[in-house]
Amino acid sequence: MTPLALNASRVLADPKAPAWAADTARWARDELGSPVPALGRPGTLCPYMPKALREERVELLECPLPGLSAADLTTHLKRAAREFAEEAGRLEPAEALLSCRIVVYTALAVPDRVLTEVRRRVKPLLLAQGLTTGEFFPENDDRSVRNATVPIARSPWPALVLRHSTPHDRIFLADQPELYRLFREAGPGVAATAA
């Protein structure tokens, strides 16, 4: 399967964009790219998202296949990560820092169990390469490390996001010793000072 990759910024301006893409692009802009005062810090939920959207660095990729197992989705995500790393490897560090690929699973029936399992399988491999991923879905109950009352990973469609790791990721990995070790050994994929 070679799915069509869509640019989130262009999707936001396209009234004929598919629903999954339009919903995901609006989520990236309006939720990830907006301030959340309850976090107790200034700025947006994802500090890179507003600039990433302005510079057209957010890619949307649909995985529309129903009935895929965690093993199938793991294989698919590894391929998407490999392609993302190859493309981002040709960029300047400041561009690579802003680049992300949002893989949207439009036919996934039970996203919580499946995506969490896929992320669990793939994240160690990605961290060792200077990449990372997180899972997002409508009922995701992951909470902010700054304020445990704030859910931070709810999206309109089930998705896994691929991006370079940054020094900031140590905050999210501090309570996961094995992942933190891999992150420290590999180092961040892109220095956060490039933004």
mmCIF file of C-alpha atoms in Angstrom:
data_model
loop_
_atom_site.group_PDB
_atom_site.id
_atom_site.type_symbol
_atom_site.label_atom_id
_atom_site.label_comp_id
_atom_site.label_asym_id
_atom_site.label_seq_id
_atom_site.Cartn_x
_atom_site.Cartn_y
_atom_site.Cartn_z
ATOM 1 C CA MET A 1 0.000 0.000 0.000
ATOM 2 C CA THR A 2 1.370 3.400 -0.976
ATOM 3 C CA PRO A 3 -1.072 5.872 0.562
ATOM 4 C CA LEU A 4 -1.303 9.456 -0.543
ATOM 5 C CA ALA A 5 0.426 11.871 1.834
ATOM 6 C CA LEU A 6 -1.384 15.171 2.347
ATOM 7 C CA ASN A 7 0.045 18.408 3.648
ATOM 8 C CA ALA A 8 -1.955 19.546 6.705
ATOM 9 C CA SER A 9 -1.599 23.245 5.878
ATOM 10 C CA ARG A 10 -2.997 22.734 2.387
ATOM 11 C CA VAL A 11 -5.786 20.530 3.727
ATOM 12 C CA LEU A 12 -6.886 23.398 6.004
ATOM 13 C CA ALA A 13 -7.392 25.565 2.916
ATOM 14 C CA ASP A 14 -9.132 22.868 0.847
ATOM 15 C CA PRO A 15 -12.935 22.632 1.290
ATOM 16 C CA LYS A 16 -12.898 19.320 -0.626
ATOM 17 C CA ALA A 17 -10.368 17.595 1.637
ATOM 18 C CA PRO A 18 -11.413 14.152 2.935
ATOM 19 C CA ALA A 19 -13.084 14.267 6.366
ATOM 20 C CA TRP A 20 -10.282 12.358 8.104
ATOM 21 C CA ALA A 21 -7.678 14.802 6.772
ATOM 22 C CA ALA A 22 -9.716 17.945 7.486
ATOM 23 C CA ASP A 23 -10.519 16.798 11.030
ATOM 24 C CA THR A 24 -6.890 15.875 11.726
ATOM 25 C CA ALA A 25 -5.516 19.119 10.292
ATOM 26 C CA ARG A 26 -7.951 21.182 12.381
ATOM 27 C CA TRP A 27 -6.991 19.159 15.475
ATOM 28 C CA ALA A 28 -3.293 19.843 14.819
ATOM 29 C CA ARG A 29 -4.008 23.569 14.467
ATOM 30 C CA ASP A 30 -6.704 24.084 17.100
ATOM 31 C CA GLU A 31 -5.613 21.660 19.828
ATOM 32 C CA LEU A 32 -1.947 20.776 19.428
ATOM 33 C CA GLY A 33 -1.145 24.261 18.165
ATOM 34 C CA SER A 34 -3.148 26.209 20.761
ATOM 35 C CA PRO A 35 -2.351 27.330 24.310
ATOM 36 C CA VAL A 36 -3.673 25.228 27.189
ATOM 37 C CA PRO A 37 -3.613 27.505 30.261
ATOM 38 C CA ALA A 38 -4.305 24.566 32.598
ATOM 39 C CA LEU A 39 -0.817 23.225 31.816
ATOM 40 C CA GLY A 40 0.609 26.033 33.938
ATOM 41 C CA ARG A 41 3.030 27.256 31.299
ATOM 42 C CA PRO A 42 2.765 29.689 28.404
ATOM 43 C CA GLY A 43 2.646 28.571 24.823
ATOM 44 C CA THR A 44 0.876 25.879 22.873
ATOM 45 C CA LEU A 45 0.345 22.231 23.752
ATOM 46 C CA CYS A 46 2.959 21.354 21.116
ATOM 47 C CA PRO A 47 5.440 24.222 20.910
ATOM 48 C CA TYR A 48 6.455 23.302 17.357
ATOM 49 C CA MET A 49 3.020 22.888 15.754
ATOM 50 C CA PRO A 50 2.137 26.504 14.807
ATOM 51 C CA LYS A 51 5.434 27.016 12.967
ATOM 52 C CA ALA A 52 5.317 23.497 11.515
ATOM 53 C CA LEU A 53 1.930 24.265 9.986
ATOM 54 C CA ARG A 54 3.066 27.673 8.696
ATOM 55 C CA GLU A 55 6.098 26.072 7.048
ATOM 56 C CA GLU A 56 4.062 23.131 5.703
ATOM 57 C CA ARG A 57 5.991 20.467 7.635
ATOM 58 C CA VAL A 58 3.004 18.446 8.924
ATOM 59 C CA GLU A 59 2.222 15.450 6.730
ATOM 60 C CA LEU A 60 -0.993 13.429 6.978
ATOM 61 C CA LEU A 61 -0.947 9.811 5.885
ATOM 62 C CA GLU A 62 -4.055 7.618 5.847
ATOM 63 C CA CYS A 63 -4.038 3.925 6.667
ATOM 64 C CA PRO A 64 -7.581 2.940 5.554
ATOM 65 C CA LEU A 65 -7.269 -0.837 5.824
ATOM 66 C CA PRO A 66 -9.730 -2.552 8.191
ATOM 67 C CA GLY A 67 -9.008 -5.598 10.296
ATOM 68 C CA LEU A 68 -5.257 -5.118 10.608
ATOM 69 C CA SER A 69 -3.554 -6.753 13.575
ATOM 70 C CA ALA A 70 -1.051 -5.026 15.841
ATOM 71 C CA ALA A 71 1.683 -6.916 13.953
ATOM 72 C CA ASP A 72 0.404 -5.606 10.583
ATOM 73 C CA LEU A 73 0.207 -2.053 11.908
ATOM 74 C CA THR A 74 3.676 -2.356 13.437
ATOM 75 C CA THR A 75 5.083 -3.310 10.032
ATOM 76 C CA HIS A 76 3.187 -0.423 8.410
ATOM 77 C CA LEU A 77 4.427 2.094 10.996
ATOM 78 C CA LYS A 78 8.035 0.919 10.684
ATOM 79 C CA ARG A 79 7.827 1.511 6.934
ATOM 80 C CA ALA A 80 6.247 4.955 7.448
ATOM 81 C CA ALA A 81 9.001 5.791 9.970
ATOM 82 C CA ARG A 82 11.738 4.658 7.594
ATOM 83 C CA GLU A 83 10.323 6.841 4.801
ATOM 84 C CA PHE A 84 9.907 9.770 7.192
ATOM 85 C CA ALA A 85 13.514 9.442 8.415
ATOM 86 C CA GLU A 86 14.827 9.310 4.845
ATOM 87 C CA GLU A 87 12.870 12.405 3.820
ATOM 88 C CA ALA A 88 13.722 14.341 6.988
ATOM 89 C CA GLY A 89 17.371 13.333 6.648
ATOM 90 C CA ARG A 90 17.584 15.539 3.554
ATOM 91 C CA LEU A 91 16.421 18.613 5.492
ATOM 92 C CA GLU A 92 18.281 21.244 7.438
ATOM 93 C CA PRO A 93 18.016 20.662 11.231
ATOM 94 C CA ALA A 94 15.529 23.525 11.716
ATOM 95 C CA GLU A 95 13.246 22.020 9.045
ATOM 96 C CA ALA A 96 13.627 18.494 10.367
ATOM 97 C CA LEU A 97 12.729 19.637 13.871
ATOM 98 C CA LEU A 98 9.386 20.920 12.598
ATOM 99 C CA SER A 99 8.596 17.890 10.458
ATOM 100 C CA CYS A 100 6.121 15.277 11.568
ATOM 101 C CA ARG A 101 4.040 12.574 9.951
ATOM 102 C CA ILE A 102 0.578 11.888 11.362
ATOM 103 C CA VAL A 103 -0.516 8.394 10.360
ATOM 104 C CA VAL A 104 -4.317 8.299 10.610
ATOM 105 C CA TYR A 105 -6.078 4.934 10.972
ATOM 106 C CA THR A 106 -9.502 5.555 9.455
ATOM 107 C CA ALA A 107 -10.771 1.947 9.691
ATOM 108 C CA LEU A 108 -9.445 0.906 13.104
ATOM 109 C CA ALA A 109 -12.247 -0.490 15.263
ATOM 110 C CA VAL A 110 -10.537 -0.640 18.683
ATOM 111 C CA PRO A 111 -7.839 2.050 18.600
ATOM 112 C CA ASP A 112 -6.907 2.131 22.274
ATOM 113 C CA ARG A 113 -5.567 -1.412 22.623
ATOM 114 C CA VAL A 114 -4.127 -1.697 19.126
ATOM 115 C CA LEU A 115 -2.370 1.670 18.894
ATOM 116 C CA THR A 116 -0.950 1.387 22.397
ATOM 117 C CA GLU A 117 0.474 -2.025 21.491
ATOM 118 C CA VAL A 118 1.925 -0.744 18.208
ATOM 119 C CA ARG A 119 3.525 2.213 19.984
ATOM 120 C CA ARG A 120 4.937 -0.120 22.655
ATOM 121 C CA ARG A 121 6.538 -2.311 19.967
ATOM 122 C CA VAL A 122 7.924 0.482 17.791
ATOM 123 C CA LYS A 123 8.956 3.235 20.196
ATOM 124 C CA PRO A 124 12.216 1.572 21.394
ATOM 125 C CA LEU A 125 13.322 1.078 17.787
ATOM 126 C CA LEU A 126 12.508 4.687 16.934
ATOM 127 C CA LEU A 127 14.227 6.187 19.990
ATOM 128 C CA ALA A 128 17.400 4.317 19.074
ATOM 129 C CA GLN A 129 17.275 6.162 15.720
ATOM 130 C CA GLY A 130 16.526 9.619 17.112
ATOM 131 C CA LEU A 131 12.799 9.406 16.351
ATOM 132 C CA THR A 132 9.736 8.999 18.539
ATOM 133 C CA THR A 133 6.013 8.346 18.322
ATOM 134 C CA GLY A 134 2.884 8.790 20.373
ATOM 135 C CA GLU A 135 -0.631 7.450 20.021
ATOM 136 C CA PHE A 136 -3.750 9.598 19.818
ATOM 137 C CA PHE A 137 -7.419 8.602 19.695
ATOM 138 C CA PRO A 138 -10.769 10.042 20.806
ATOM 139 C CA GLU A 139 -10.893 8.377 24.240
ATOM 140 C CA ASN A 140 -7.172 8.511 25.040
ATOM 141 C CA ASP A 141 -6.767 9.269 28.743
ATOM 142 C CA ASP A 142 -3.042 10.133 28.726
ATOM 143 C CA ARG A 143 -2.506 13.148 30.985
ATOM 144 C CA SER A 144 -0.031 16.000 31.037
ATOM 145 C CA VAL A 145 3.099 15.543 33.144
ATOM 146 C CA ARG A 146 2.524 19.127 34.315
ATOM 147 C CA ASN A 147 -1.145 18.774 35.289
ATOM 148 C CA ALA A 148 -2.704 15.327 35.692
ATOM 149 C CA THR A 149 -6.203 16.737 35.100
ATOM 150 C CA VAL A 150 -5.424 17.700 31.483
ATOM 151 C CA PRO A 151 -5.842 15.009 28.810
ATOM 152 C CA ILE A 152 -3.307 15.650 26.058
ATOM 153 C CA ALA A 153 -3.658 12.860 23.515
ATOM 154 C CA ARG A 154 -7.252 12.974 22.315
ATOM 155 C CA SER A 155 -7.671 13.268 18.572
ATOM 156 C CA PRO A 156 -10.690 13.055 16.237
ATOM 157 C CA TRP A 157 -9.299 9.948 14.483
ATOM 158 C CA PRO A 158 -6.962 7.208 15.762
ATOM 159 C CA ALA A 159 -3.412 8.252 14.882
ATOM 160 C CA LEU A 160 0.251 7.647 15.536
ATOM 161 C CA VAL A 161 2.534 10.654 15.143
ATOM 162 C CA LEU A 162 6.125 10.274 13.974
ATOM 163 C CA ARG A 163 8.697 12.976 14.635
ATOM 164 C CA HIS A 164 12.318 13.472 15.631
ATOM 165 C CA SER A 165 13.062 13.204 19.314
ATOM 166 C CA THR A 166 14.210 16.398 21.024
ATOM 167 C CA PRO A 167 15.880 17.142 24.373
ATOM 168 C CA HIS A 168 12.391 17.968 25.682
ATOM 169 C CA ASP A 169 11.390 14.285 25.357
ATOM 170 C CA ARG A 170 13.331 13.428 28.509
ATOM 171 C CA ILE A 171 10.340 14.821 30.454
ATOM 172 C CA PHE A 172 8.002 12.253 28.901
ATOM 173 C CA LEU A 173 10.444 9.361 29.255
ATOM 174 C CA ALA A 174 11.706 9.989 32.795
ATOM 175 C CA ASP A 175 9.333 7.428 34.332
ATOM 176 C CA GLN A 176 10.118 4.762 31.681
ATOM 177 C CA PRO A 177 13.680 3.639 32.482
ATOM 178 C CA GLU A 178 14.299 1.421 29.451
ATOM 179 C CA LEU A 179 12.988 3.987 26.954
ATOM 180 C CA TYR A 180 14.869 6.753 28.746
ATOM 181 C CA ARG A 181 18.092 4.722 28.484
ATOM 182 C CA LEU A 182 17.597 4.297 24.716
ATOM 183 C CA PHE A 183 16.859 8.006 24.352
ATOM 184 C CA ARG A 184 19.996 8.972 26.318
ATOM 185 C CA GLU A 185 22.220 6.551 24.390
ATOM 186 C CA ALA A 186 20.998 7.690 20.969
ATOM 187 C CA GLY A 187 20.633 11.336 21.864
ATOM 188 C CA PRO A 188 17.839 13.518 20.508
ATOM 189 C CA GLY A 189 17.268 13.307 16.781
ATOM 190 C CA VAL A 190 17.237 17.105 16.445
ATOM 191 C CA ALA A 191 18.405 19.800 18.852
ATOM 192 C CA ALA A 192 15.456 21.836 20.089
ATOM 193 C CA THR A 193 17.430 25.072 19.699
ATOM 194 C CA ALA A 194 16.905 24.845 15.943
ATOM 195 C CA ALA A 195 13.259 26.007 16.233
#
